[in-house]
Amino acid sequence: MELSDANLQTLTEYLKKTLDPDPAIRRPAEKFLESVEGSQNYPLLLLTLLEKSQDNVIKVCASVTFKNYIKRNWRIIEDEPNKICDADRIAIKANIVHLMLSSPEQIQKQLSDAISIIGREDFPQKWPDLLTEMVNRFQSGDFHVINGVLRTAHSLFKRYRHEFKSNELWTEIKLVLDAFALPLTNLFKATIELCSTHANDASALKVLFSSLILIAKLFYSLNFQDLPEFFEDNMETWMMNFHNLLTLDNKLLQTDLVSNAIQFLASVCERPHYTHLFEDQNTLTSICEKVIVPNMEFRAADEEAFEDNSEEYIRRDLEGSDIDTRRRAACDLVRGLCRFFEGPVTGIFSGYVNSMLQEYAKNPSVNWKHKDAAIYLVTSLASKAQTQKHGITQANELVNLTEFFVNHILPDLKSPNVNEFPVLKADGIKYIMIFRNQVPKDQLLVSIPLLINYLQAESIVVHTYAAHALERLFTMKGANNTTLITAAEMAPYVEMLLTNLFKALTLPGSSENEYIMKAIMRSFSLLQEAIIPYIPSLITQLTQKLLAVSKNPSKPHFNHYMFESICLSIRITCKANPAAVGSFEEALFMVFTEILQNDVQEFIPYVFQVMSLLLEMHKNDIPSSYMSLFPHLLQPVLWERSGNIPPLVRLLQAYLERGANTIASAAADKIPGLLGVFQKLIASKLNDHQGFYLLNSIIEHMPPESIDQYRKQIFILLFQRLQNSKTTKFIKSFLVFINLYCVRYGAIALQEIFDSIQPKMFGMVLEKIIIPEIQKVSGQVEKKICAVGITKILTECPPMMDTEYTKLWTPLLQALIGLFELPEDDTLPDEEHFIDIEDTPGYQTAFSQLAFAGKKEHDPVGQMVNNPKIHLAQSLHKLSTACPGRVPSMLSTSLNAEALQFLQGYLHAASVTLL
């Protein structure tokens, strides 16, 4: 694509269409952009548009499209084509910082994100001048520009807070400090001075304090791994100014800077060598009274978010992304202080909690915020350690959580009006959620019908918290690894629970509420066959929801739980009544066809997984509705998207397992297409194992005569890949494949096909691959396949007994005994340590495995061989009967003593001897 006015005009029109609510206009435009994004100059056209377009909507749209393009394509993945040419990469890095800093804030944020994505891959080695360019902009004096630099630096450096220590990391941090620490300190001092100068100018202070917040975040990131020498030398400058900010009381400021300062205080008080600063009772009382209690209050901004921006409120409160709020910072400070001063701090706060509750009791409708603060304070005090999965895992023993629950939480939740005092209701539900491990089970059982009732509350926060609390309670473990709450205990509430959950999805603001859908999934999983009577209604509602959201998928988690719920419906119903699979296909296939025809990329991997689950439910043959789809599954375009590969391979495996004969007779012309898919997958280091899954299913299930003409070519392809790019993952898969081939077609067929490619190749494969590498095979079924295959080579392949291959017989037996008895060899050559770890950025290409569509592990030798060690002993006995004297003499001359001892054990267990 040339950088021409005509192309800019075309791009503008298509970007405009991507904003159209009508899918018939929007989808073709998205398809067009997808088709041209591999062209040279495409990203530069987007950058030109966002710089020069007169239409602000187009500028923003171009910036978002550019950021997503960078997210999808910047990373260079080995063995895959470079999706952005070098010239474009150089041009982007040369222009993006200037462009980001000269753009309005909305666009600046998108470009800042793009810079941090590029920086994660290229900084510092491939983008050494990035820091210099950014630091030079501090001199501009324009805080719009300065904040752009600070925001970008924050997104680049915040990973230092969670990276593992390494020399590479230290080198990078040192490079950053050398370039950045002094300019950052100077900027900090200058900004503090400007705050004094503009102390009465609210709009100027707002900008200056947004800079100070970013500076504080950068200070935290750069000091996280260790205290650098530079900051140690300049500690007074930073600490004096931080202290001034902590004690600043400017009524014009409703700022989050306080939270950063409190956060810093929290991290200091947790470190043993600073405990002396906090030991004095007066200091503790002063911190509790002047810093913590005022910052725990439910502010007007919190109330506004609770009512008008509930999604953000929930995200901050439940998911812990409230890191920048005063409340969260105060809570962290309480926990930090309790680490060394639990007794005194609990004592100080108990008084506050009691007085807050007394204030509330005087006039609940006016003083409800006092009770909210009291609950928040109790939660902060009692929570020593917490995880998303288990709630509070360690609690402060000085706080009686059950007593507080019975006296102050339960009465609120039992109130008949679910819409009264929504904030307190949400507090009560959250209390159950986080202290679920501390509150006794009988109290949890009392809470369950109350929570089900709150699914009908008008407040989005309240019904979301109710759904989330139920979902968390249903995952609690009881004795013997069962659930704490049983299906029998839930029996009285099943209908009300299912009705209210699906009704909650119709409440304003919650049509795609991921917490509700997750609670639906978890309820199905817990209740199992108790849901069967309701399935016709439930699957109708789920299908309608699927059809609605497929028009414009925007909530990845919601979508995932919805498909999980569909899978659970299928599994639970078909377990009780296998014939019901047809009614699910009837209900779902119309929607699935629409999703596939409209190419709804986000949903296609899910559709393939559900179809695999349905197809695997059929016991005999493939229904014609599936066979008509089969040719479409082999189209190359489907295999271009990495997210489609695992579910598509599984679906093709289901076709092969259930209908190999039908494919061989009715779709033989599609076999080359099937092998073409295998050939594409095998060429990629990332997906070669998927190619082997497909190949193994072809070998195992297809009638031998249907693939005779292709067998030699399959082996040649595998050898070419071995020569060009031999990785441990490939070797392991290759070993399983050749042994499966041996099990299926016999050892002589294996030897003959190798030697037909090149004379004596069979011996080379044994000597160079099977004997030295077999120890690397992992997985019970995989080891069993290899054991049975090698046993066949040892005992059913005449050339192993009387040709130049005979010298390999004992080493091969030794290797097999090693596979049985030695620990798995899981070493990897250094350079391929990360070869099969892929972190695909961006939602649209990622593959999300559905837990409830899981495939049962299949054992292709299960019917034939139960115990491979006994099988080896019996096979050796049979061989020694056919040629007496040979086997014992070969064993006695070259098998090592330890292996011989193991072999004697197998022979003894099988009650056979060697002749």
XYZ file of N, CA, C and O in Angstrom, residues 153-246:
376
model
N 6.578 5.959 30.495
C 7.656 5.386 31.317
C 7.064 4.445 32.368
O 7.599 3.354 32.621
N 5.925 4.848 32.954
C 5.280 3.987 33.965
C 4.880 2.644 33.356
O 5.116 1.584 33.942
N 4.292 2.683 32.160
C 3.863 1.401 31.572
C 5.071 0.546 31.184
O 4.993 -0.670 31.166
N 6.212 1.184 30.900
C 7.435 0.417 30.574
C 8.094 -0.175 31.820
O 8.583 -1.300 31.804
N 8.112 0.618 32.912
C 8.920 0.224 34.078
C 8.136 -0.535 35.153
O 8.721 -1.099 36.057
N 6.793 -0.538 35.082
C 6.050 -1.150 36.190
C 6.289 -2.656 36.277
O 6.074 -3.264 37.320
N 6.758 -3.257 35.172
C 7.032 -4.700 35.236
C 8.194 -5.009 36.173
O 8.345 -6.141 36.618
N 9.020 -3.994 36.519
C 10.126 -4.248 37.460
C 9.593 -4.681 38.827
O 10.328 -5.224 39.643
N 8.304 -4.395 39.083
C 7.734 -4.756 40.387
C 7.505 -6.261 40.513
O 7.352 -6.763 41.607
N 7.396 -6.966 39.379
C 7.095 -8.401 39.514
C 8.030 -9.303 38.711
O 7.792 -10.487 38.603
N 9.096 -8.718 38.123
C 10.033 -9.561 37.364
C 10.942 -10.324 38.332
O 11.267 -9.834 39.412
N 11.388 -11.516 37.929
C 12.363 -12.248 38.733
C 13.726 -11.594 38.585
O 14.074 -11.080 37.524
N 14.491 -11.661 39.668
C 15.838 -11.074 39.620
C 16.686 -11.834 38.599
O 16.656 -13.047 38.535
N 17.440 -11.073 37.796
C 18.363 -11.702 36.844
C 19.379 -10.648 36.439
O 19.137 -9.444 36.580
N 20.522 -11.088 35.919
C 21.549 -10.129 35.482
C 21.017 -9.227 34.379
O 21.309 -8.037 34.320
N 20.229 -9.826 33.512
C 19.654 -9.067 32.392
C 18.774 -7.929 32.926
O 18.831 -6.801 32.450
N 17.969 -8.259 33.964
C 17.082 -7.248 34.543
C 17.893 -6.140 35.219
O 17.625 -4.956 35.032
N 18.925 -6.535 35.996
C 19.763 -5.532 36.665
C 20.408 -4.596 35.639
O 20.471 -3.383 35.834
N 20.878 -5.185 34.531
C 21.547 -4.370 33.500
C 20.565 -3.350 32.933
O 20.895 -2.170 32.760
N 19.336 -3.815 32.676
C 18.342 -2.897 32.107
C 17.991 -1.796 33.106
O 17.927 -0.621 32.751
N 17.788 -2.184 34.382
C 17.412 -1.165 35.388
C 18.546 -0.150 35.555
O 18.302 1.054 35.668
N 19.783 -0.639 35.517
C 20.929 0.278 35.653
C 20.941 1.281 34.494
O 21.132 2.486 34.684
N 20.698 0.771 33.288
C 20.667 1.634 32.108
C 19.566 2.698 32.256
O 19.771 3.876 31.958
N 18.418 2.276 32.770
C 17.296 3.203 32.967
C 17.663 4.246 34.030
O 17.428 5.448 33.849
N 18.241 3.783 35.128
C 18.594 4.712 36.217
C 19.611 5.746 35.744
O 19.497 6.935 36.056
N 20.614 5.285 35.001
C 21.648 6.207 34.517
C 21.040 7.334 33.690
O 21.460 8.485 33.763
N 20.017 6.994 32.908
C 19.427 8.003 32.021
C 18.284 8.768 32.677
O 17.995 9.904 32.315
N 17.614 8.134 33.664
C 16.291 8.612 34.083
C 16.224 9.147 35.514
O 15.398 10.005 35.817
N 17.078 8.612 36.409
C 16.916 8.935 37.838
C 17.109 10.422 38.124
O 16.291 11.037 38.821
N 18.171 11.034 37.573
C 18.437 12.457 37.850
C 17.345 13.348 37.230
O 16.773 14.189 37.939
N 17.010 13.178 35.929
C 15.939 14.011 35.374
C 14.609 13.847 36.130
O 13.872 14.823 36.313
N 14.305 12.630 36.593
C 13.055 12.400 37.327
C 13.079 13.167 38.653
O 12.090 13.789 39.045
N 14.231 13.125 39.345
C 14.358 13.830 40.636
C 14.230 15.341 40.430
O 13.534 16.031 41.183
N 14.881 15.852 39.384
C 14.783 17.290 39.104
C 13.352 17.690 38.771
O 12.855 18.733 39.201
N 12.686 16.831 38.000
C 11.288 17.110 37.642
C 10.414 17.105 38.902
O 9.524 17.945 39.060
N 10.675 16.158 39.805
C 9.923 16.051 41.060
C 10.055 17.354 41.859
O 9.056 17.953 42.285
N 11.297 17.841 42.010
C 11.529 19.079 42.779
C 10.830 20.263 42.112
O 10.152 21.061 42.765
N 10.980 20.343 40.779
C 10.389 21.476 40.053
C 8.861 21.455 40.161
O 8.212 22.503 40.331
N 8.286 20.270 40.099
C 6.815 20.152 40.148
C 6.309 20.534 41.539
O 5.281 21.210 41.682
N 7.050 20.107 42.586
C 6.662 20.471 43.971
C 6.675 22.001 44.117
O 5.764 22.605 44.701
N 7.714 22.649 43.564
C 7.800 24.125 43.649
C 6.619 24.774 42.924
O 6.018 25.733 43.403
N 6.287 24.226 41.750
C 5.156 24.788 40.994
C 3.849 24.651 41.767
O 2.955 25.480 41.648
N 3.737 23.579 42.568
C 2.517 23.389 43.382
C 2.382 24.523 44.394
O 1.271 24.974 44.694
N 3.519 24.981 44.941
C 3.464 26.111 45.895
C 3.065 27.386 45.150
O 2.229 28.162 45.610
N 3.663 27.590 43.982
C 3.375 28.798 43.206
C 1.895 28.878 42.831
O 1.291 29.947 42.833
N 1.310 27.720 42.469
C -0.075 27.710 41.971
C -1.047 27.163 43.026
O -2.056 26.557 42.676
N -0.725 27.380 44.304
C -1.501 26.765 45.386
C -2.990 27.115 45.323
O -3.827 26.389 45.839
N -3.355 28.246 44.676
C -4.764 28.641 44.651
C -5.435 28.434 43.292
O -6.556 28.884 43.074
N -4.705 27.759 42.394
C -5.247 27.556 41.047
C -5.625 26.078 40.878
O -4.772 25.218 40.655
N -6.931 25.793 41.009
C -7.384 24.388 41.029
C -7.028 23.653 39.739
O -6.571 22.510 39.764
N -7.209 24.299 38.576
C -6.963 23.568 37.315
C -5.472 23.271 37.141
O -5.089 22.191 36.675
N -4.599 24.230 37.541
C -3.149 23.983 37.441
C -2.746 22.867 38.397
O -1.967 21.976 38.037
N -3.307 22.901 39.621
C -2.958 21.861 40.607
C -3.362 20.478 40.128
O -2.666 19.487 40.356
N -4.508 20.404 39.442
C -4.983 19.106 38.963
C -3.935 18.478 38.034
O -3.600 17.299 38.134
N -3.401 19.293 37.126
C -2.388 18.794 36.173
C -1.099 18.438 36.915
O -0.515 17.361 36.709
N -0.666 19.349 37.800
C 0.597 19.122 38.526
C 0.518 17.869 39.385
O 1.463 17.081 39.445
N -0.631 17.678 40.041
C -0.740 16.505 40.916
C -0.895 15.210 40.122
O -0.492 14.151 40.572
N -1.445 15.309 38.916
C -1.463 14.089 38.090
C -0.030 13.702 37.727
O 0.314 12.527 37.651
N 0.848 14.708 37.543
C 2.275 14.419 37.293
C 2.914 13.811 38.530
O 3.676 12.838 38.439
N 2.602 14.370 39.703
C 3.210 13.852 40.944
C 2.803 12.399 41.202
O 3.605 11.597 41.692
N 1.554 12.054 40.865
C 1.111 10.658 41.044
C 1.962 9.737 40.174
O 2.447 8.703 40.617
N 2.149 10.146 38.915
C 2.955 9.312 38.000
C 4.408 9.235 38.469
O 5.045 8.181 38.401
N 4.933 10.371 38.965
C 6.325 10.369 39.471
C 6.444 9.408 40.652
O 7.410 8.640 40.755
N 5.435 9.426 41.559
C 5.463 8.525 42.719
C 5.435 7.063 42.266
O 6.138 6.201 42.814
N 4.640 6.774 41.235
C 4.573 5.393 40.724
C 5.920 4.972 40.145
O 6.373 3.831 40.332
N 6.549 5.893 39.418
C 7.868 5.578 38.825
C 8.919 5.363 39.913
O 9.735 4.446 39.834
N 8.865 6.212 40.953
C 9.793 6.056 42.080
C 9.644 4.663 42.696
O 10.609 3.964 42.972
N 8.383 4.241 42.851
C 8.085 2.921 43.440
C 8.650 1.800 42.561
O 9.308 0.877 43.052
N 8.437 1.902 41.254
C 8.921 0.849 40.336
C 10.441 0.771 40.330
O 11.023 -0.316 40.337
N 11.085 1.935 40.296
C 12.556 1.945 40.174
C 13.244 1.524 41.472
O 14.410 1.132 41.465
N 12.522 1.608 42.606
C 13.101 1.205 43.898
C 12.633 -0.171 44.353
O 12.956 -0.607 45.451
N 11.848 -0.836 43.518
C 11.180 -2.056 43.986
C 12.165 -3.206 44.174
O 12.159 -3.885 45.194
N 13.013 -3.442 43.195
C 13.920 -4.602 43.257
C 14.974 -4.419 44.346
O 15.329 -5.353 45.043
N 15.457 -3.184 44.471
C 16.485 -2.873 45.470
C 16.554 -1.354 45.567
O 16.025 -0.657 44.707
N 17.229 -0.845 46.601
C 17.347 0.605 46.726
C 18.593 1.048 45.958
O 19.723 0.779 46.384
N 18.437 1.712 44.801
C 19.617 2.096 44.029
C 20.422 3.186 44.737
O 19.878 3.979 45.507
N 21.705 3.204 44.421
C 22.628 4.147 45.068
C 22.156 5.587 44.875
O 22.181 6.398 45.792
N 21.699 5.908 43.657
C 21.289 7.283 43.378
C 20.185 7.726 44.337
O 20.233 8.814 44.901
N 19.158 6.891 44.517
C 18.033 7.286 45.373
C 18.439 7.292 46.846
O 17.905 8.058 47.639
N 19.399 6.432 47.203
C 19.911 6.444 48.581
C 20.568 7.796 48.861
O 20.345 8.415 49.904
N 21.353 8.261 47.874
C 22.049 9.548 48.038
C 21.060 10.723 48.060
O 21.363 11.776 48.619
N 19.912 10.560 47.415
C 18.938 11.659 47.321
C 17.692 11.405 48.166
O 16.627 11.965 47.890
N 17.834 10.530 49.168
C 16.676 10.108 49.975
C 15.995 11.304 50.647
O 14.770 11.383 50.707
N 16.796 12.260 51.103
C 16.211 13.384 51.834
C 15.259 14.183 50.931
O 14.143 14.516 51.326
N 15.692 14.439 49.696
C 14.850 15.188 48.754
C 13.495 14.499 48.601
O 12.431 15.134 48.675
N 13.525 13.189 48.378
C 12.281 12.461 48.128
C 11.428 12.346 49.396
O 10.223 12.599 49.365
N 12.067 11.975 50.523
C 11.274 11.697 51.731
C 10.666 12.972 52.321
O 9.527 12.970 52.771
N 11.434 14.063 52.298
C 10.898 15.326 52.845
C 9.661 15.751 52.044
O 8.631 16.138 52.595
N 9.784 15.634 50.715
C 8.657 16.056 49.871
C 7.477 15.091 49.986
O 6.320 15.512 49.954
N 7.759 13.789 50.116
C 6.668 12.823 50.326
C 5.945 13.144 51.642
O 4.720 13.090 51.725
N 6.731 13.483 52.656
C 6.139 13.790 53.968
C 5.239 15.025 53.854
O 4.121 15.063 54.381
N 5.729 16.035 53.118
C 4.927 17.257 52.940
C 3.619 16.946 52.218
O 2.565 17.490 52.539
N 3.703 16.052 51.234
C 2.493 15.692 50.483
C 1.505 14.931 51.367
O 0.291 15.092 51.253
N 2.066 14.075 52.259
C 1.196 13.298 53.154
C 0.407 14.204 54.083
O -0.741 13.935 54.430
